[in-house]
XYZ file of C-alpha atoms in Angstrom:
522
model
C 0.000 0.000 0.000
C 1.143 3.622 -0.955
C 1.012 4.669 2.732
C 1.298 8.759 1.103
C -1.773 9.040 -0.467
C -3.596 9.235 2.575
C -1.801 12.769 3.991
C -3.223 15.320 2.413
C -5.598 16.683 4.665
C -2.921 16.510 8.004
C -0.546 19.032 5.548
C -2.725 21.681 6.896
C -2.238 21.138 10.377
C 1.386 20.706 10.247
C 1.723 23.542 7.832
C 0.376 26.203 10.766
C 2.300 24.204 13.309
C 5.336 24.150 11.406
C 5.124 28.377 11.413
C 6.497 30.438 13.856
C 4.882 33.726 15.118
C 5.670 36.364 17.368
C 1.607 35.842 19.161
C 2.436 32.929 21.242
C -1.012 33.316 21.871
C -2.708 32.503 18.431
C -5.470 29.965 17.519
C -5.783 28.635 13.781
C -8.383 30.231 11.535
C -9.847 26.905 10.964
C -11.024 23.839 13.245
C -8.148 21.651 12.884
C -6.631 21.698 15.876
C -3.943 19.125 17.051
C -6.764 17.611 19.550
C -8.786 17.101 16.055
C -6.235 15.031 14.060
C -5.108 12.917 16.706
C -8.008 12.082 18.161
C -8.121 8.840 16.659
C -5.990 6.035 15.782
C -7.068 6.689 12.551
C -6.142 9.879 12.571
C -2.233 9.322 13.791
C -1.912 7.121 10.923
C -2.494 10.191 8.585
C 0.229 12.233 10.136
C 2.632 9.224 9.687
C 1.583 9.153 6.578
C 2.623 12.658 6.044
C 5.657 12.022 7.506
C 6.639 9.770 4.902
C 5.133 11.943 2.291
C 7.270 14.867 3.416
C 10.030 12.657 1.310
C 8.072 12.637 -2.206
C 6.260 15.880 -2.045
C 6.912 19.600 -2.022
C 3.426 20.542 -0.596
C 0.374 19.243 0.728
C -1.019 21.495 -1.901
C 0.167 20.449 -5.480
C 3.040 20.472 -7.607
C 3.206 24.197 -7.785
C 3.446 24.784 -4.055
C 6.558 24.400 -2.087
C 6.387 23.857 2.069
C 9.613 25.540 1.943
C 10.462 29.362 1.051
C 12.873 31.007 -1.258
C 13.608 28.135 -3.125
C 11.518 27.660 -7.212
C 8.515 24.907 -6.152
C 9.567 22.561 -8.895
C 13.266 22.173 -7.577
C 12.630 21.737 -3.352
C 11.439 18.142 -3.685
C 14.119 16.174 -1.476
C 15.057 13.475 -3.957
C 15.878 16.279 -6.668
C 17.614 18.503 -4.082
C 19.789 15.315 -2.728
C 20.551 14.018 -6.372
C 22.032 16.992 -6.769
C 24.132 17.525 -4.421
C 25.228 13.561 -4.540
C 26.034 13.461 -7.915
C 26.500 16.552 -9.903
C 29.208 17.170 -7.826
C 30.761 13.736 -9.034
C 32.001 11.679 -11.641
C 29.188 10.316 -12.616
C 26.982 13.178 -13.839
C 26.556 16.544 -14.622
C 23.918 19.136 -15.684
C 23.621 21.723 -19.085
C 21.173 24.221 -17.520
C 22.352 27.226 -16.311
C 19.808 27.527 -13.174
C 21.405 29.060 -10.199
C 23.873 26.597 -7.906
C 24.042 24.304 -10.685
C 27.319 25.070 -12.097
C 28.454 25.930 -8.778
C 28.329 21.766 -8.180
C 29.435 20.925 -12.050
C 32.617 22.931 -10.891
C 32.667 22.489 -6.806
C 32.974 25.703 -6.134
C 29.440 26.248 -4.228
C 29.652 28.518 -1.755
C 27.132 29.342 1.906
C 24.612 31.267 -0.857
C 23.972 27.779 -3.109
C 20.860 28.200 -3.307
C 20.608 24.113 -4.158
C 22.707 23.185 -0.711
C 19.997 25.825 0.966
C 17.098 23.912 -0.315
C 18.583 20.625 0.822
C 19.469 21.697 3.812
C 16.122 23.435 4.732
C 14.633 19.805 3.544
C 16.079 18.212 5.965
C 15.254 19.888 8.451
C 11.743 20.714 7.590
C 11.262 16.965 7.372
C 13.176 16.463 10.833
C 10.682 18.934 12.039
C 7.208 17.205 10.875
C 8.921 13.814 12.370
C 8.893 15.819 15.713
C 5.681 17.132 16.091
C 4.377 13.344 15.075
C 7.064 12.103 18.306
C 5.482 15.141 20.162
C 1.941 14.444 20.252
C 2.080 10.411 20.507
C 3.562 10.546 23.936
C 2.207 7.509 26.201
C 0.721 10.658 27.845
C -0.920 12.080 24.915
C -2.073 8.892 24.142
C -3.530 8.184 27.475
C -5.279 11.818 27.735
C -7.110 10.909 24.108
C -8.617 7.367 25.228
C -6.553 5.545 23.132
C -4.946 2.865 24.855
C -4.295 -1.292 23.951
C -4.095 -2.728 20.280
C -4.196 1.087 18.803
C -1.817 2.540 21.561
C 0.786 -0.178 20.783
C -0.012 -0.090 16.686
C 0.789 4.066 17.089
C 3.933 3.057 19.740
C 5.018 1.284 16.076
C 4.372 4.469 14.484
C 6.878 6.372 16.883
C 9.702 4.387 16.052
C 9.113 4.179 12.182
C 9.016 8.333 12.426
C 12.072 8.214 15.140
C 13.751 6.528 11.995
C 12.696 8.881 9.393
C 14.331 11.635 11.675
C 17.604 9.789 12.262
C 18.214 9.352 8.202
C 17.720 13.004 7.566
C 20.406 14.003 10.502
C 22.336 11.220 8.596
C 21.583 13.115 5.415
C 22.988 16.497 7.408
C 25.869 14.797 8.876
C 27.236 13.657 6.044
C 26.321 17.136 3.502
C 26.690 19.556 5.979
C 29.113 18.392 8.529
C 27.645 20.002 11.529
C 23.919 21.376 11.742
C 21.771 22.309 14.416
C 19.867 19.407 16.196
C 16.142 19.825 16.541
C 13.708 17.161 18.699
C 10.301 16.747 20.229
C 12.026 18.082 23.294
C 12.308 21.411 21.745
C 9.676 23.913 22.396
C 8.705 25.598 18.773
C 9.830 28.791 17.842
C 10.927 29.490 21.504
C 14.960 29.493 21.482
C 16.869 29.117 18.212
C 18.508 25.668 18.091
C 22.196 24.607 19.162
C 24.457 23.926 16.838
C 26.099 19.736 17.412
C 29.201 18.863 16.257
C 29.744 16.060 13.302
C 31.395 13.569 16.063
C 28.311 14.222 18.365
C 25.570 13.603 15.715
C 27.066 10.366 14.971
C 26.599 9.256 18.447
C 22.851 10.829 18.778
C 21.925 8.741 15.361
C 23.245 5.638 16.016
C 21.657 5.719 19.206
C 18.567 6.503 17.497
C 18.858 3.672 15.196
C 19.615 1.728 17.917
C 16.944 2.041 19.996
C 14.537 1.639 17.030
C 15.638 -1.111 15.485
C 13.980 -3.901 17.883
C 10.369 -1.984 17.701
C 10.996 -1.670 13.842
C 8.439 -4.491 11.682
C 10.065 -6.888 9.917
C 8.142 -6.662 6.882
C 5.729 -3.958 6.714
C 3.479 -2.301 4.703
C 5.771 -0.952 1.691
C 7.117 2.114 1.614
C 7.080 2.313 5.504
C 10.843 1.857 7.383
C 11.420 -1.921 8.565
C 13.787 -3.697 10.384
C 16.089 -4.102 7.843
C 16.365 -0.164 6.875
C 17.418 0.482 9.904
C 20.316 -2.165 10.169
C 20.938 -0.880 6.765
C 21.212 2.454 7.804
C 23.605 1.547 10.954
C 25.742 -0.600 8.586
C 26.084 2.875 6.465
C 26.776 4.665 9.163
C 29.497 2.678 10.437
C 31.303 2.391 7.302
C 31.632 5.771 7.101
C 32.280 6.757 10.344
C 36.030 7.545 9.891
C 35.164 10.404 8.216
C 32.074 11.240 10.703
C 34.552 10.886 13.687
C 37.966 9.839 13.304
C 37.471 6.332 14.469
C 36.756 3.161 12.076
C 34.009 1.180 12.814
C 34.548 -1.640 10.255
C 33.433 -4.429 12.197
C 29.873 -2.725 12.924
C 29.567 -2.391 9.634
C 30.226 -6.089 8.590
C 27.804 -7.009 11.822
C 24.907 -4.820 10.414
C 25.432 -5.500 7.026
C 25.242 -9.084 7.898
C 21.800 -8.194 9.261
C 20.575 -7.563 6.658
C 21.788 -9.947 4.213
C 20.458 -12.571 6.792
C 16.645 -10.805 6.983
C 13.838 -11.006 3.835
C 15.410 -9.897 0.960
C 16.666 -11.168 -1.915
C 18.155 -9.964 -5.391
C 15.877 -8.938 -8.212
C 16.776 -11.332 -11.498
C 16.838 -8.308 -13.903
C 18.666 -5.314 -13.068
C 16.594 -3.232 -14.955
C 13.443 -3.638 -13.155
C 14.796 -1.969 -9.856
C 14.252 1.112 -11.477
C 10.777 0.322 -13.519
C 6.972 1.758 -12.588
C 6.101 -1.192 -10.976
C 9.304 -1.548 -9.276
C 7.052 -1.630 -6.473
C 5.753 -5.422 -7.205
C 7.408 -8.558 -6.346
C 10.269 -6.515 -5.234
C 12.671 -8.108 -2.343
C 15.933 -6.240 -3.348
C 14.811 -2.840 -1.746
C 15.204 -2.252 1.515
C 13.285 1.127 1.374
C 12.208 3.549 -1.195
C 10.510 6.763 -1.590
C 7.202 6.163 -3.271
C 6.307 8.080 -6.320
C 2.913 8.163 -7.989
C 1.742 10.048 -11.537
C -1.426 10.977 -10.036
C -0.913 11.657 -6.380
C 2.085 12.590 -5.675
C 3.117 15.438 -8.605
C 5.599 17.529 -8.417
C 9.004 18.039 -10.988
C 11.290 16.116 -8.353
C 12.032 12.467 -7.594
C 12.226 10.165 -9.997
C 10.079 12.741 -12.167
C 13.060 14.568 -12.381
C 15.993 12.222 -13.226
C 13.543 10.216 -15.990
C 12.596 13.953 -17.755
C 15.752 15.446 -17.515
C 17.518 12.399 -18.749
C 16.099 12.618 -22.426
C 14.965 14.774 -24.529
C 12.160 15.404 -27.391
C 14.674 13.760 -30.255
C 15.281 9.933 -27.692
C 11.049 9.265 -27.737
C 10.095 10.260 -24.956
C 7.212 7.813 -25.239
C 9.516 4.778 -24.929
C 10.222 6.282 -21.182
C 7.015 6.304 -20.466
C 6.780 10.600 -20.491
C 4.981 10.790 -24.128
C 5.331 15.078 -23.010
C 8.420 14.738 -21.367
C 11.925 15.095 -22.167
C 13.680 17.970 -20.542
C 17.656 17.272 -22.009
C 19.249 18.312 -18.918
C 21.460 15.963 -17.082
C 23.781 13.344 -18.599
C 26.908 11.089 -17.997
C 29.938 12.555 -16.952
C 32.516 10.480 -19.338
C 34.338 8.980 -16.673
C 31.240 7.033 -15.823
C 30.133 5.156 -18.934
C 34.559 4.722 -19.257
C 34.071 2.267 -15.918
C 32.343 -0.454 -17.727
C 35.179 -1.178 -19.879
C 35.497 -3.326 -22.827
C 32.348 -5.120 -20.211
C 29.732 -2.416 -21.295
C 28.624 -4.949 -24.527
C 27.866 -7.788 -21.324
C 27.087 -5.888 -18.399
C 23.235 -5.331 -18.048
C 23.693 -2.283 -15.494
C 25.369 -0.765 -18.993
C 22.346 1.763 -19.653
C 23.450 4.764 -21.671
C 22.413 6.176 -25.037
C 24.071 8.368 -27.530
C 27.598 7.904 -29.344
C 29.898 11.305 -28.045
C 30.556 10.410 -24.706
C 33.565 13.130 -24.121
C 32.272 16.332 -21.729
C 33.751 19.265 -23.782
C 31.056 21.584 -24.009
C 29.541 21.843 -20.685
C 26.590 23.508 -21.766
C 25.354 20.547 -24.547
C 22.725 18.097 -23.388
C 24.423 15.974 -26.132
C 28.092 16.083 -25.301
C 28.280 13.053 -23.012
C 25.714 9.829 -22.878
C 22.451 10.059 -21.323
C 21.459 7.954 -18.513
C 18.634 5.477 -19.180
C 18.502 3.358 -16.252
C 15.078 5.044 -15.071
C 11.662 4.162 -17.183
C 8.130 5.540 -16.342
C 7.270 1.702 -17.726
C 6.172 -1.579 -16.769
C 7.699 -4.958 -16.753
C 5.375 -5.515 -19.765
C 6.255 -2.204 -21.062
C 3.145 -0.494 -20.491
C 3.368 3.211 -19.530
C 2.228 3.914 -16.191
C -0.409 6.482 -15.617
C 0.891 9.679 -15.478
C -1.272 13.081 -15.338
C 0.181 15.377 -18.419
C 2.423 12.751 -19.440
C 5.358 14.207 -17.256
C 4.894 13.063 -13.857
C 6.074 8.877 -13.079
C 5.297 6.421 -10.821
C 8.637 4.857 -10.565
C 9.504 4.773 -6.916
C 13.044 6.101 -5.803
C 15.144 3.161 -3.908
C 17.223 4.681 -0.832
C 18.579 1.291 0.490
C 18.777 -2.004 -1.558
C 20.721 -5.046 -0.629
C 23.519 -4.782 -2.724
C 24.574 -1.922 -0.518
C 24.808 -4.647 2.179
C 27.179 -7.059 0.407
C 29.776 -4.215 -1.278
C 29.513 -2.858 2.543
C 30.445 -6.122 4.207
C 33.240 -6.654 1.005
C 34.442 -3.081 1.444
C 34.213 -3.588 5.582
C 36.272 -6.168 5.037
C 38.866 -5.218 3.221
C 39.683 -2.015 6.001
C 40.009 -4.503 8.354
C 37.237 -5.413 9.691
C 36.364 -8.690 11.688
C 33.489 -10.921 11.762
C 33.719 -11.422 8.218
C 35.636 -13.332 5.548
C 37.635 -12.292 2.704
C 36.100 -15.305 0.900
C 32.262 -13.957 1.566
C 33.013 -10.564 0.226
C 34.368 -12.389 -2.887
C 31.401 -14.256 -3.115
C 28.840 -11.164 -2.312
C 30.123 -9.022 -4.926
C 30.065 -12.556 -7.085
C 26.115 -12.553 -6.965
C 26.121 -8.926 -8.557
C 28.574 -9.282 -11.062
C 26.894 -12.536 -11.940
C 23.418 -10.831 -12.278
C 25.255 -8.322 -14.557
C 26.566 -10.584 -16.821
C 23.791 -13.317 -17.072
C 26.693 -16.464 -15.969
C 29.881 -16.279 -14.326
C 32.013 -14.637 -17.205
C 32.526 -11.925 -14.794
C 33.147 -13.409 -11.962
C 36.051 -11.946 -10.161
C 38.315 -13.744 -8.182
C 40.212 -11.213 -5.782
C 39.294 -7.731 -4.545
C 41.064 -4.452 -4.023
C 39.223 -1.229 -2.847
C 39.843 0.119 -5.648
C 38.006 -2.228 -7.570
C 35.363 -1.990 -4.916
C 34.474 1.762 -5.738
C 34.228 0.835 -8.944
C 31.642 -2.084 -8.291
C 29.472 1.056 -6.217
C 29.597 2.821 -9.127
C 28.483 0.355 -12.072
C 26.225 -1.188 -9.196
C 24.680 2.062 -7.855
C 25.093 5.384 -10.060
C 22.701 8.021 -10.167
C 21.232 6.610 -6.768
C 22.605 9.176 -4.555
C 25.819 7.319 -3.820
C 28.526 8.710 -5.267
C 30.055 12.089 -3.271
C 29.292 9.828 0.424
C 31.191 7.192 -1.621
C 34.108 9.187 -2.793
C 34.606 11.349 0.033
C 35.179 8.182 1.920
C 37.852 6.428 -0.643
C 39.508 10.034 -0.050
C 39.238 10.888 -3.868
C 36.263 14.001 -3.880
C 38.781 16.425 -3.597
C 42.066 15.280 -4.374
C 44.076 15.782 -8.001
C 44.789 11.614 -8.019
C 41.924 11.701 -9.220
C 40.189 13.834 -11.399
C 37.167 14.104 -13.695
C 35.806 16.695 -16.450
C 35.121 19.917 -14.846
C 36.101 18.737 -11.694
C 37.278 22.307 -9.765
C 35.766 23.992 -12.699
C 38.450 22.969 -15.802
C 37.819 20.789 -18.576
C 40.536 17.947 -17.445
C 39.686 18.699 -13.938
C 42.071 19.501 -11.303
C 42.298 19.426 -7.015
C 40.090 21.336 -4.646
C 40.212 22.116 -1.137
C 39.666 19.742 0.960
C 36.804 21.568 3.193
C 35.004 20.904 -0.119
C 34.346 17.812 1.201
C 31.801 19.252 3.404
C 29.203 21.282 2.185
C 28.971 24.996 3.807
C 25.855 25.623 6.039
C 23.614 28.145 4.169
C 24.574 31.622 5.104
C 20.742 32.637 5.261
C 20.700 30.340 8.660
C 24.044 31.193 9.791
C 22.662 35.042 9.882
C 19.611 34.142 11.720
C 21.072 31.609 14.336
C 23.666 33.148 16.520
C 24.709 29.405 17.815
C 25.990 28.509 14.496
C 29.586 28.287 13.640
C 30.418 28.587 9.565
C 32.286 25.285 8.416
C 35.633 25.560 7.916
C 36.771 27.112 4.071
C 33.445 28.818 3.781
């Protein structure tokens, strides 16, 4: 069930409580009140469900409406927002139009007024902020006070954790963009005091104790679209594999534990590759661990997976065949190191999805110089276009965690050291990818270096968000070993600072929040 389509009429509520006034003392203009909404279990299950639809939507009130200010409606959907910052700023794509902060990524040379790091930042923290007032009013005192007690009071105990989750990957999200953000929670009054600022180290600690505690109440297989078990071991194996770079310290053989969680739990690989990333990617599907849900008729806006399917192609590639008969927005392609990773394997390799014949980047500003992306299709598995109002919008859902990420962790885990695993597991892990890929064991490998490993993330996972987390990590965002077209804003590429590899905290907040401290280099 597409949990989302149910939020619409909570958007209202948490728009006004979501607003900050001088008038402690006001009352809304209308007669839902917080007492009104949760007054039933039914009514809890709506806010949750805007919770989760916080991720796929820019409004509660239609594609043309953003629930956050200064930033164009179309662009301040979270997927869009996060794509961009994850891979534009990459070797694995970048963008022709000339909107404003896009070059800045192309080039890495954003700055605090990036208007595209703003709107991602803001995202997060607007979502963080509807998880809270969810946590706020489904206290077991709350609950008690509105007669709702047994099978309902446990069911919406559930709920707590699922949006206790929610909130812990967005300060993940912020941790790992931004470095060092101010930390929000249902214990903070709204609009009172201007929230502390918490230190990278710190907010590694406060989410994995978060994920922690969650975890156990977590379902093991829920509805879909709604956080399980296994997204939050995913998470935590994540987390720990990066947290060198979060702290200092290496936590390698968390990351092989959690990891191992989830390759032990429900899920198991798709047989295609391709239809991970179709419209009904939703059926039959036991390779994601989690996904944002996207739907051409009730969730519309020009983010998501709207986004990277339209901007992908353009009028002259049929649109039709994408399922976006009046799409095509020739926007974002492959950077050329991307495609150049397959190798003389592209011809074998079914995660090989590119189209067009120049795939050199020498004229930023062509759609055409460089090979499109085609890995995302507003189609079925029978190739039947899903419905779609004005032919634009898709219904392919977004995955953020799928179960290859376990095995390349546990390989990659590993390989740094880790223990609790086996060199001879990782082999085989990455084995059952590379085998999918090629359709037999032709590319089976039979050794593994880390190098070879961010490689594998990249044919396995690009244009999923991966790539700057994954980079940053391997220690090669910023450094002139390794370089990519217009990488520090040159045609060959060339070094950046490092404080590039953490994004500045928009200056708009830094202004209005005396407790925050600029990153470093910004």
């Amino acid at each position: 069930m597409k949990l989302f389509k149910i939020f619409t009429g909570t958007a209202i509520l948490l728009a006004t409580l979501s607003s900050c006034k001088k008038d402690l003392n006001l009352t809304p203009t209308n007669d839902l009140t917080s007492d009104v909404v949760y007054s039933t279990p039914a009514g809890y299950k709506q806010v949750l469900a805007k919770v989760y639809a916080s991720f796929a939507t820019t409004s509660g009130s239609g594609s043309d409406k953003s629930d956050l200010g200064g930033i164009d409606a179309g662009t301040s959907d979270f997927i869009r927002l996060y794509w961009n910052a994850q891979e534009l700023t990459t070797d694995e794509g970048l963008c022709v139009w000339n909107d404003p902060g896009v070059y800045e990524l192309n080039y890495l040379t954003y700055s605090s007024e990036n208007i595209i790091l703003r709107g991602l930042y803001t995202r997060s923290l607007y979502q963080i902020t509807v998880a809270n007032e969810f946590l706020r009013e489904s206290t077991p005192e709350k609950l008690a006070s509105r007669n709702i007690t047994g099978t309902d009071a446990t069911n919406i105990d559930a709920y707590r954790a699922e949006a206790r989750f929610l909130r812990a990957y967005q300060y993940w999200v912020l941790m790992d963009l931004f470095g060092n953000p101010p930390i929000l929670t249902e214990e903070n009054a709204i609009g009172i005091v201007s929230p502390k600022q918490i230190k990278r180290a710190d907010l590694f600690k406060y989410v994995e104790s978060e994920l922690l505690a969650v975890e156990p109440l977590l379902l093991t297989t829920p509805e879909y679209g709604r956080a399980s078990k296994g997204a939050a071991d995913m998470l935590l194996s994540r987390l720990y594999l990066n947290a060198a770079v979060y702290t200092g310290t290496a936590k390698n053989t968390e990351a092989i534990t959690y990891a191992s969680k989830v390759i032990a739990g429900n899920y198991t690989l798709q047989s295609a590759y391709k239809n991970l990333f179709l419209a009904d990617n939703d059926v039959n599907n036991r390779e994601t661990i989690f996904a944002i849900n996207y739907d051409g008729n009730f969730t519309q806006n020009y983010g998501g997976t709207t986004f990277i399917i339209n901007a992908s192609i353009n009028t002259d590639m049929n649109p039709s065949s994408f399922g976006v008969p009046n799409g095509g927005w020739g926007g974002i392609h492959a950077s050329s190191t991307l495609p150049a990773m397959f190798g003389t394997a592209s011809a074998t390799d079914q995660r090989y999805m590119f189209f067009g014949t120049k795939a050199a980047n020498d004229d930023i500003g062509v759609f055409t110089d460089g090979l499109r992306v085609t890995k995302f299709k507003n189609i079925t598995q029978a190739n039947i276009t899903a419905p779609s109002t004005n032919g634009t919008f898709t219904s392919v859902d977004f995955p953020l965690f799928r179960l290859p990420e376990a095995y390349l962790n546990y390989a990659e885990a590993v390989l740094r050291g880790g223990t609790g695993g086996t060199t001879a597991m990782a082999i085989t892990y990455v084995n059952l990818l590379r085998r999918r890929a090629y359709g037999n064991d032709s590319g089976n490998v039979s050794s593994l270096t880390l190098d070879n490993l961010l490689t594998e993330r990249a044919k396995e996972f690009y244009w999923e968000g991966y790539r700057r987390t994954d980079l940053v990590r391997f220690g090669k965002f910023t450094d002139g070993s390794y370089l990519w077209p217009f990488k520090g804003g040159v045609n060959a590429g060339r070094a950046v600072d490092a404080t590039r590899s953490i994004f500045p905290l928009p200056s708009a907040d830094i202004i209005a929040n005396t407790n925050l401290v600029q990153n470093p280099g910004y």
